[in-house]
PDB file of C-alpha atoms in Angstrom:
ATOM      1  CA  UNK A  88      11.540 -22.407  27.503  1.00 41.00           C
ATOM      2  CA  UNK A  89       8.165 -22.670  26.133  1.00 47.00           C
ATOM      3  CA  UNK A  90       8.187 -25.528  23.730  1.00 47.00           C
ATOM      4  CA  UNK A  91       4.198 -25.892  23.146  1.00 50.00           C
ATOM      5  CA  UNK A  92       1.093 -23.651  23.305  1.00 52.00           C
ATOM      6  CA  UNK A  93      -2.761 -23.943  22.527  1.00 61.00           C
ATOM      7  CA  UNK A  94      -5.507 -21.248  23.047  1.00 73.00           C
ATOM      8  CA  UNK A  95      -7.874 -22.424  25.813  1.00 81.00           C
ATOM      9  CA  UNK A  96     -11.015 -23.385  24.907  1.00 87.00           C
ATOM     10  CA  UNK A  97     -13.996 -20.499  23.980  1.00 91.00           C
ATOM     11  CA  UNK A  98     -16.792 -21.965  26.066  1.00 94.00           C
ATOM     12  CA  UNK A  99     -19.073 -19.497  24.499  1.00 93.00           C
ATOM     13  CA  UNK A 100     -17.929 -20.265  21.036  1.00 93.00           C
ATOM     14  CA  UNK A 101     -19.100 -23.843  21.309  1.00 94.00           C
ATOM     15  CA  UNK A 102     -21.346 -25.546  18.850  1.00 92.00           C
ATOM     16  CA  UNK A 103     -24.817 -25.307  19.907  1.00 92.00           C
ATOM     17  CA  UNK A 104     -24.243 -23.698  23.410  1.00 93.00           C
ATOM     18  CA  UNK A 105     -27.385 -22.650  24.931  1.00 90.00           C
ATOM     19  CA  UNK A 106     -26.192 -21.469  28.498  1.00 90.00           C
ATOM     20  CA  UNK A 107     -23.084 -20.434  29.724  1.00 94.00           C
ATOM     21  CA  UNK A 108     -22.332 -19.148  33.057  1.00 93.00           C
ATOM     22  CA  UNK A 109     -19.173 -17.857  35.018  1.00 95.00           C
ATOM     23  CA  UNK A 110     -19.158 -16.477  37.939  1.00 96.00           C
ATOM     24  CA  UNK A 111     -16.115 -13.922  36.962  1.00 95.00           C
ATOM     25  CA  UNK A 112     -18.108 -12.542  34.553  1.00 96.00           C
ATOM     26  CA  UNK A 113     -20.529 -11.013  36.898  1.00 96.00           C
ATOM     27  CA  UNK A 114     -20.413  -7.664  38.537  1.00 95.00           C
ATOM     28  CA  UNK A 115     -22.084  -8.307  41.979  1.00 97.00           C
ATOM     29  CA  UNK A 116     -20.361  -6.739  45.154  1.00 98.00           C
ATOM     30  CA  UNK A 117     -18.934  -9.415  47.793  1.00 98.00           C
ATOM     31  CA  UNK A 118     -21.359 -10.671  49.824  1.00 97.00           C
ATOM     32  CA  UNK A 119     -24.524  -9.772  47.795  1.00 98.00           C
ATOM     33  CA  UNK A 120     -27.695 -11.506  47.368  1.00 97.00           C
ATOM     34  CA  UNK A 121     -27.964 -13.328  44.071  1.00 95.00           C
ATOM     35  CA  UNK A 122     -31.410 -12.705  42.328  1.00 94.00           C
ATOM     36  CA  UNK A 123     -30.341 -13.662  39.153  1.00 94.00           C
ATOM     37  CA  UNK A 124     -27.372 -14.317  37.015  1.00 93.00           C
ATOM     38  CA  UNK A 125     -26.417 -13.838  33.507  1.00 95.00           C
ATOM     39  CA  UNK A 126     -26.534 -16.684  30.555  1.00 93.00           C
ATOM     40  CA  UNK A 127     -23.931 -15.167  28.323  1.00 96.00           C
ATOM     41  CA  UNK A 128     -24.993 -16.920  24.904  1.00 94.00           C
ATOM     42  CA  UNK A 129     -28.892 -16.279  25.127  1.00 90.00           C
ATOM     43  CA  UNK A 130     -31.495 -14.402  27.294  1.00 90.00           C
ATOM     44  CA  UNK A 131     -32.517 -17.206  29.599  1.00 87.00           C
ATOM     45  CA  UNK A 132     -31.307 -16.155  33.044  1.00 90.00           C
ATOM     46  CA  UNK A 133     -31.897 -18.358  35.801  1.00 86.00           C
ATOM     47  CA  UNK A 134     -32.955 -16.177  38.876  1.00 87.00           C
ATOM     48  CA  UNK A 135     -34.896 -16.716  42.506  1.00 86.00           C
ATOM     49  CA  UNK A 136     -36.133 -14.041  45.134  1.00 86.00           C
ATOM     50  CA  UNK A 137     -36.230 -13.467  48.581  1.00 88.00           C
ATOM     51  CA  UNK A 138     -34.576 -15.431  50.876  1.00 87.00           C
ATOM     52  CA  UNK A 139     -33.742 -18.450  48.330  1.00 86.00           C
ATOM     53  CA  UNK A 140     -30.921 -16.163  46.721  1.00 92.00           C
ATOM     54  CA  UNK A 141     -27.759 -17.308  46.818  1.00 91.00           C
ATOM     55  CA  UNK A 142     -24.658 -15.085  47.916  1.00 96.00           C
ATOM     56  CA  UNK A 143     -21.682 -14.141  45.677  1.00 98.00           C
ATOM     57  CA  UNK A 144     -18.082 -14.656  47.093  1.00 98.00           C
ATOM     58  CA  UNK A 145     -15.364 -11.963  45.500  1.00 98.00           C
ATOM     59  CA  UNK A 146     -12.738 -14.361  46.149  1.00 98.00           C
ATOM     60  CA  UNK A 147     -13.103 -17.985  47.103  1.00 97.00           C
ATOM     61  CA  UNK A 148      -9.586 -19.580  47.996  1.00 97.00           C
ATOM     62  CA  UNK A 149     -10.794 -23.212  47.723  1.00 96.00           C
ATOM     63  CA  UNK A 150     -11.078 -21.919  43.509  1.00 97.00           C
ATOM     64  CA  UNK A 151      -7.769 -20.060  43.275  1.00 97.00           C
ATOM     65  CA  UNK A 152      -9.113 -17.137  44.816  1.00 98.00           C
ATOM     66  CA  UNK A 153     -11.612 -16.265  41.786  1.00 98.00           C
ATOM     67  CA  UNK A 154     -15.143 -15.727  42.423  1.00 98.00           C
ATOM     68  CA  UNK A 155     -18.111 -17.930  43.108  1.00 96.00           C
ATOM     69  CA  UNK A 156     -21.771 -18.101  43.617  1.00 94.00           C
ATOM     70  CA  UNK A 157     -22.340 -19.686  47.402  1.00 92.00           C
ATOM     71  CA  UNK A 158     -25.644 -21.835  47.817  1.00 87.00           C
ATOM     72  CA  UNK A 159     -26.499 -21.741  51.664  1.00 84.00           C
ATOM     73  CA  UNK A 160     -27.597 -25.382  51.342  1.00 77.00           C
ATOM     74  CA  UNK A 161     -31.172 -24.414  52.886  1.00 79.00           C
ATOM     75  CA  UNK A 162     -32.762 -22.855  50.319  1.00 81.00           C
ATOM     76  CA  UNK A 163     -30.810 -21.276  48.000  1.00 84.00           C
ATOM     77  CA  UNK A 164     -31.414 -21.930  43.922  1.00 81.00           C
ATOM     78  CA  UNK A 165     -31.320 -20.689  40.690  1.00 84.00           C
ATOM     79  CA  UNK A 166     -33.628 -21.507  38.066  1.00 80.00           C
ATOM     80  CA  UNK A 167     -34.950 -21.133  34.403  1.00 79.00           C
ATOM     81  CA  UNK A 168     -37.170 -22.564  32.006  1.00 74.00           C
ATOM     82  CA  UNK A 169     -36.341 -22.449  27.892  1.00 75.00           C
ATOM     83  CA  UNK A 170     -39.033 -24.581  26.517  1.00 70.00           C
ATOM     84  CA  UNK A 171     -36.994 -26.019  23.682  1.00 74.00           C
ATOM     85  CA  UNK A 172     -36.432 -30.371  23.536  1.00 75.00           C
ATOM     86  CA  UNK A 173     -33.307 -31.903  23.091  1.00 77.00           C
ATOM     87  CA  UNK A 174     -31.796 -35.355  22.893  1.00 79.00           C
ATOM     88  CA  UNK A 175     -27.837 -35.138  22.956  1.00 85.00           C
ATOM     89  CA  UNK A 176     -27.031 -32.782  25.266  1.00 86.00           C
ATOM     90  CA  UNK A 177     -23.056 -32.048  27.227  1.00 90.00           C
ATOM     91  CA  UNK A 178     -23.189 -30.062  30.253  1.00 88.00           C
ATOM     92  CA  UNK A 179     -20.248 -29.310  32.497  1.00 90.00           C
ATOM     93  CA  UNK A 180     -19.216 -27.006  35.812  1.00 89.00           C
ATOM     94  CA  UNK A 181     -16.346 -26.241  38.694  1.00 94.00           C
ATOM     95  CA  UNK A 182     -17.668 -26.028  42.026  1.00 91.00           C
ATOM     96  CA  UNK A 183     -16.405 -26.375  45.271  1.00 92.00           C
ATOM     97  CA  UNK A 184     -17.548 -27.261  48.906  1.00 87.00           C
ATOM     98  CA  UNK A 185     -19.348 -30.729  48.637  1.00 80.00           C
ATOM     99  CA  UNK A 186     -19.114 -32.825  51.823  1.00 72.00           C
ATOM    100  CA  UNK A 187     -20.126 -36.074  52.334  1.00 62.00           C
ATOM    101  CA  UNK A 188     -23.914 -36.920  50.884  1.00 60.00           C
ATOM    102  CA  UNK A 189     -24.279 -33.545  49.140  1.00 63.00           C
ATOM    103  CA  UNK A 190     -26.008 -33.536  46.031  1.00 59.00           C
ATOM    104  CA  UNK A 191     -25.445 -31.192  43.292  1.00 63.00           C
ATOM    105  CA  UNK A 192     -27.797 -30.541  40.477  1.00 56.00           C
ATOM    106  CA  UNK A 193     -26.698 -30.204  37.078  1.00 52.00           C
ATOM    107  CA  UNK A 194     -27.534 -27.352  34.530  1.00 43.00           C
ATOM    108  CA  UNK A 195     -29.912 -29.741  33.025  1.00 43.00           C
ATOM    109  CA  UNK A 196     -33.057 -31.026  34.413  1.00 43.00           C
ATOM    110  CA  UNK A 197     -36.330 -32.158  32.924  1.00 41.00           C
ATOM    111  CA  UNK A 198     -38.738 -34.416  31.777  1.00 43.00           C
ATOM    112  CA  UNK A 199     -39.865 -35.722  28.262  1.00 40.00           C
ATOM    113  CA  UNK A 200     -42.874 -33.731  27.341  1.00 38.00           C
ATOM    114  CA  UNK A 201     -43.172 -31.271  30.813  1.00 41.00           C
ATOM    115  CA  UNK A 202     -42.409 -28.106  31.321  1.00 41.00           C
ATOM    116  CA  UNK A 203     -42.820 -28.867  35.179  1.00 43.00           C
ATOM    117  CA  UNK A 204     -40.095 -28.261  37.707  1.00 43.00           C
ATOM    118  CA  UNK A 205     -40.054 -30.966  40.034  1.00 44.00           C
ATOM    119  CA  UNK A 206     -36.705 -32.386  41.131  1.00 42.00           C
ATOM    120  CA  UNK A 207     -38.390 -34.751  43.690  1.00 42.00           C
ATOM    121  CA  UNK A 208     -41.448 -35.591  41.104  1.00 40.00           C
ATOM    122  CA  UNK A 209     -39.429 -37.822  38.503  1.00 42.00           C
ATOM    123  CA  UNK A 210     -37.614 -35.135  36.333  1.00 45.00           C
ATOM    124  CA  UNK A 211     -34.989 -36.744  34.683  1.00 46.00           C
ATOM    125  CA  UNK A 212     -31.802 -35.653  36.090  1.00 47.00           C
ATOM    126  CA  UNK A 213     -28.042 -36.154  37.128  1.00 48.00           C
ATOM    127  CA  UNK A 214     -27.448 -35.860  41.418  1.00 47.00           C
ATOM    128  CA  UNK A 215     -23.730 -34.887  42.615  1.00 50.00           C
ATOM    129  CA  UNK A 216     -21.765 -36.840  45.110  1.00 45.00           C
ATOM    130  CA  UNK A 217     -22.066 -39.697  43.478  1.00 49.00           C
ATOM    131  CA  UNK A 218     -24.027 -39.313  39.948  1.00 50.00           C
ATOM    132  CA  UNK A 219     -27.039 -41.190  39.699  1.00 49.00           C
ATOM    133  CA  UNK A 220     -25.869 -43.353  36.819  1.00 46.00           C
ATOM    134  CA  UNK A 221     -26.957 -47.191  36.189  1.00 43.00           C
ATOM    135  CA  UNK A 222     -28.309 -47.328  39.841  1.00 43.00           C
ATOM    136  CA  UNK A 223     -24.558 -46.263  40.730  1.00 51.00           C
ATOM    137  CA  UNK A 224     -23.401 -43.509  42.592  1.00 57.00           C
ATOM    138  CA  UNK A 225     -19.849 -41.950  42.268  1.00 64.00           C
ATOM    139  CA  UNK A 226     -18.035 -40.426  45.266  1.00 71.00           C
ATOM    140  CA  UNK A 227     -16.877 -36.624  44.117  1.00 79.00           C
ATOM    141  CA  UNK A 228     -14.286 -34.272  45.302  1.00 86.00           C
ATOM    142  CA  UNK A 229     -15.085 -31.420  47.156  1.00 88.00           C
ATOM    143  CA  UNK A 230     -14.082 -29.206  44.194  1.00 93.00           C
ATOM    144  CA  UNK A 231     -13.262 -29.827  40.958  1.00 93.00           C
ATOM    145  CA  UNK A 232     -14.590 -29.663  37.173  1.00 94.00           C
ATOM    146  CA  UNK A 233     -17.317 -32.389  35.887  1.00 90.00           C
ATOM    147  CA  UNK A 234     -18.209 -32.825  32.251  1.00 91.00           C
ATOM    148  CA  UNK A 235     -21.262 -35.154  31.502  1.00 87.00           C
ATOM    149  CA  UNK A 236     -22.076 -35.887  27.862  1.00 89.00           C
ATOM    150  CA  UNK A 237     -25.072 -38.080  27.398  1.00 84.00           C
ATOM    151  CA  UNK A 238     -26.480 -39.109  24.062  1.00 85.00           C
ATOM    152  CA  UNK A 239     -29.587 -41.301  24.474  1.00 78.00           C
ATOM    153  CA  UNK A 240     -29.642 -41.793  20.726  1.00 80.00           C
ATOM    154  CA  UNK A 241     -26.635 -44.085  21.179  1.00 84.00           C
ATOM    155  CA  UNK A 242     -27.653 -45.420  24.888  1.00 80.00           C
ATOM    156  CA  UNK A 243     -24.628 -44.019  25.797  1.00 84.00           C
ATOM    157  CA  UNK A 244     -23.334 -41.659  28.963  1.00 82.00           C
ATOM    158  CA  UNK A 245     -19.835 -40.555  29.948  1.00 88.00           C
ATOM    159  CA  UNK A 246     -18.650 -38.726  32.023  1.00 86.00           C
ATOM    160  CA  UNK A 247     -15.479 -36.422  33.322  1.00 92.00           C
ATOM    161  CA  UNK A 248     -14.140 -35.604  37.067  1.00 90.00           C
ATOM    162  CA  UNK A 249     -11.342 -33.919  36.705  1.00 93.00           C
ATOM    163  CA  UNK A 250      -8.573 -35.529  34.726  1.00 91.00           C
ATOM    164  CA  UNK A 251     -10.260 -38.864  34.735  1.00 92.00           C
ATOM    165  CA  UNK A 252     -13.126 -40.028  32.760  1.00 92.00           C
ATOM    166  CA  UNK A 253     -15.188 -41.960  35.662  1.00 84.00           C
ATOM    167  CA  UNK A 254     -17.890 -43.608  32.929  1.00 82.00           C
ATOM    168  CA  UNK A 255     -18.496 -44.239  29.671  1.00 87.00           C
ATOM    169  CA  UNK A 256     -21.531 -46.498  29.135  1.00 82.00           C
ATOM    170  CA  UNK A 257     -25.136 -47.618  29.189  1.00 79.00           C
ATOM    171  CA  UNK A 258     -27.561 -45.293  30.242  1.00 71.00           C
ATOM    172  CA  UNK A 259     -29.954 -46.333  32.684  1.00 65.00           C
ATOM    173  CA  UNK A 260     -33.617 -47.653  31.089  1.00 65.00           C
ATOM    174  CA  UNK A 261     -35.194 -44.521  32.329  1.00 63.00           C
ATOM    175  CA  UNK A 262     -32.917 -42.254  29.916  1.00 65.00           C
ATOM    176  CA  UNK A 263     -32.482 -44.781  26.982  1.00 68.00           C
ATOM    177  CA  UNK A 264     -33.624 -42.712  23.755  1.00 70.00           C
ATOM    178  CA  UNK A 265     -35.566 -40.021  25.491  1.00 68.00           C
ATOM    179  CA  UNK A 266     -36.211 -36.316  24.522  1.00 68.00           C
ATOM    180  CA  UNK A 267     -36.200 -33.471  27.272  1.00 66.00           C
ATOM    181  CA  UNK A 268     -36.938 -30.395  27.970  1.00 63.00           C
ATOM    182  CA  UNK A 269     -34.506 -28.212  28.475  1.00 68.00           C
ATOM    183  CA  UNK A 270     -34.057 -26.295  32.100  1.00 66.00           C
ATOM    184  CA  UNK A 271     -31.592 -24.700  33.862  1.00 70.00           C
ATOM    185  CA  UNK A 272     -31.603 -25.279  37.572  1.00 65.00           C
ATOM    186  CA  UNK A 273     -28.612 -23.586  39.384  1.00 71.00           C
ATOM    187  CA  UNK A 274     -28.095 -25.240  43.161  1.00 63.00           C
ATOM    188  CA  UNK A 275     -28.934 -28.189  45.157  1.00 55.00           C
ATOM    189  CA  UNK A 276     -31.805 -30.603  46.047  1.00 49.00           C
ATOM    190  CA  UNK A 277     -31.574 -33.897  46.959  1.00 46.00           C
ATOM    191  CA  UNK A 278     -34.792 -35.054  48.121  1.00 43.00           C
ATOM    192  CA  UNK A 279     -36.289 -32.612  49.037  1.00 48.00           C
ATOM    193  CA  UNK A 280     -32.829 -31.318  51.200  1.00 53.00           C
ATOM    194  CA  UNK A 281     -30.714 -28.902  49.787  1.00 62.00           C
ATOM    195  CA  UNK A 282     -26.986 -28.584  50.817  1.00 62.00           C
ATOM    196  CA  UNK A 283     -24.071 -26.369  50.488  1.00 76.00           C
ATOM    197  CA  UNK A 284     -21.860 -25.446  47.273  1.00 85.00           C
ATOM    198  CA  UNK A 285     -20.077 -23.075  45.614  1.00 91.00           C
ATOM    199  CA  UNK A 286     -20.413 -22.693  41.793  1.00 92.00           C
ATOM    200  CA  UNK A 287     -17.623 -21.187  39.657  1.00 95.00           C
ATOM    201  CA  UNK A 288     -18.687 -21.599  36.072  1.00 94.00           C
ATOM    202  CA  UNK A 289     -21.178 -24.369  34.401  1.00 91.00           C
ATOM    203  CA  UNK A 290     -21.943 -24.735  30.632  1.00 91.00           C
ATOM    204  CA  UNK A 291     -24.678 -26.387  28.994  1.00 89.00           C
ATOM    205  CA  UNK A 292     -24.618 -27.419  24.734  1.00 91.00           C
ATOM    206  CA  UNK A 293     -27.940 -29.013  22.925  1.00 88.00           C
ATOM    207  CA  UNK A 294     -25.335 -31.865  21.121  1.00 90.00           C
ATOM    208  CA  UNK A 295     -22.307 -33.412  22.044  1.00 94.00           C
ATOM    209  CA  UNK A 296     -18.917 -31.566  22.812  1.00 95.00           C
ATOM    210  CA  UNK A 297     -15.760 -33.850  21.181  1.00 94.00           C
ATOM    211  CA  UNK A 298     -13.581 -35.873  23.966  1.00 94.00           C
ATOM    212  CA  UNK A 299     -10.962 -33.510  22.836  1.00 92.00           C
ATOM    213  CA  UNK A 300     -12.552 -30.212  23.700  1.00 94.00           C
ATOM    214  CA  UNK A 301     -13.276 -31.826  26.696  1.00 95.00           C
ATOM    215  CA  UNK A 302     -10.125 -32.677  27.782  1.00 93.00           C
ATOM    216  CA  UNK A 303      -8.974 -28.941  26.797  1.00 93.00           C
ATOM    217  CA  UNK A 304     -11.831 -27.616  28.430  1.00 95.00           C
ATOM    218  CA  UNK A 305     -11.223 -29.614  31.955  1.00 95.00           C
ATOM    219  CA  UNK A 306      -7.230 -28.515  31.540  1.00 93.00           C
ATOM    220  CA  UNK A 307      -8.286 -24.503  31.278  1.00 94.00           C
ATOM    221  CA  UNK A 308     -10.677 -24.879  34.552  1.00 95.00           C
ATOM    222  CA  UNK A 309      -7.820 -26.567  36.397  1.00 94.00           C
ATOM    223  CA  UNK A 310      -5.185 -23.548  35.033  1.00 93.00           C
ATOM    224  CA  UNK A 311      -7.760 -20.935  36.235  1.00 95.00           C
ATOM    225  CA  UNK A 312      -9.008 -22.870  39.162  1.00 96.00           C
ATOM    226  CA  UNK A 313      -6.604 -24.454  40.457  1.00 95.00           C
ATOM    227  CA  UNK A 314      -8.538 -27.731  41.015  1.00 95.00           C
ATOM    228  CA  UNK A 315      -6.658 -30.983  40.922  1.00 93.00           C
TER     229      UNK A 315
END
């Protein structure tokens, strides 16, 4: 007997959402070269060429056999630039695949007052396994959903893996009260080393997504994807 119900969340309806990405949504064939894939909320569209595409997997079975966008962790990226500045800013993804001392990079990279990519030239930014919080890092699954809402107005970070909200405090001095540019930088680097993942859907909102979207939010990915 079905005693409760809720719609899931509308990622795509969300206040303020500026890029939203799944990889179900896309029409490539198993197995083909990535060169760019679709924001569904605006016409930013991060892309790369040559042999730096990533590859798209019909059906993953580490993510409930739905599909995924595979990064070969050599080269592989997707990236865009959309000029605007924020402050507040939630961002959030599924992937699967990390091993030990993978990074991930989030949705959101950059640096107050640049338009420059440079993930090893002191862009602001958010590493994956662990998150490079408070000169802290935080050991990650090797799938699951993250949420990370950071508000430097407040000097205050938290963040979601899975069902369990892993911090919710001070950002680091670096952060405190800054404005960024906005980018969107799909795959990995870690100093200059890339490394392998698989990404299922990520998100990104200019302003802060409630707790309790969040929690419905992570509790639709794990439905769908089958993560925790």
């Amino acid at each position: 007997t079905i005693t409760s119900y809720r719609e899931p969340v509308d990622i795509s309806a969300l206040s303020n959402i500026k890029f939203y990405f799944e990889a179900d949504l896309e029409s490539f064939s198993n197995g083909a070269a990535v060169g760019q894939v679709t924001n569904q909320v605006a016409a930013v569209h991060p892309a790369s060429s040559g042999t730096s595409r990533p590859v798209f997997i019909a059906s993953e079975s580490a993510l409930n056999n739905k599909p995924c966008i595979s990064f070969d962790g050599v080269n592989d990226y997707l990236y865009a630039y959309q000029g605007d500045t924020i402050t507040n800013y939630t961002i959030g993804f599924v992937y699967a695949g990390l091993t030990t001392n993978d990074y991930l990079e989030t949705i959101f990279s950059g640096q107050s007052n640049s338009d420059a990519f440079s993930p090893s030239g002191g862009d602001r930014q958010f590493n994956l396994v662990g998150i490079g919080y408070a000169a802290a890092l935080f050991t990650l699954p090797a799938k699951g959903v993250i949420i990370i809402k950071v508000n430097p107005s407040a000097n205050n970070v938290k963040v979601w893996v899975n069902d369990t909200k892993i911090i919710d405090g001070t950002l680091s001095a670096s952060l405190t009260g800054a404005t960024f540019v906005c980018q969107y930088y799909l795959g990995t680097y870690a100093v200059s080393t890339y490394c392998l993942v698989k990404l299922a859907m990520a998100f990104m909102t200019h302003g802060l997504v409630s707790d309790t979207q969040i929690g419905q939010i992570i509790e639709d990915m794990n439905v769908k994807y089958n993560l925790f």
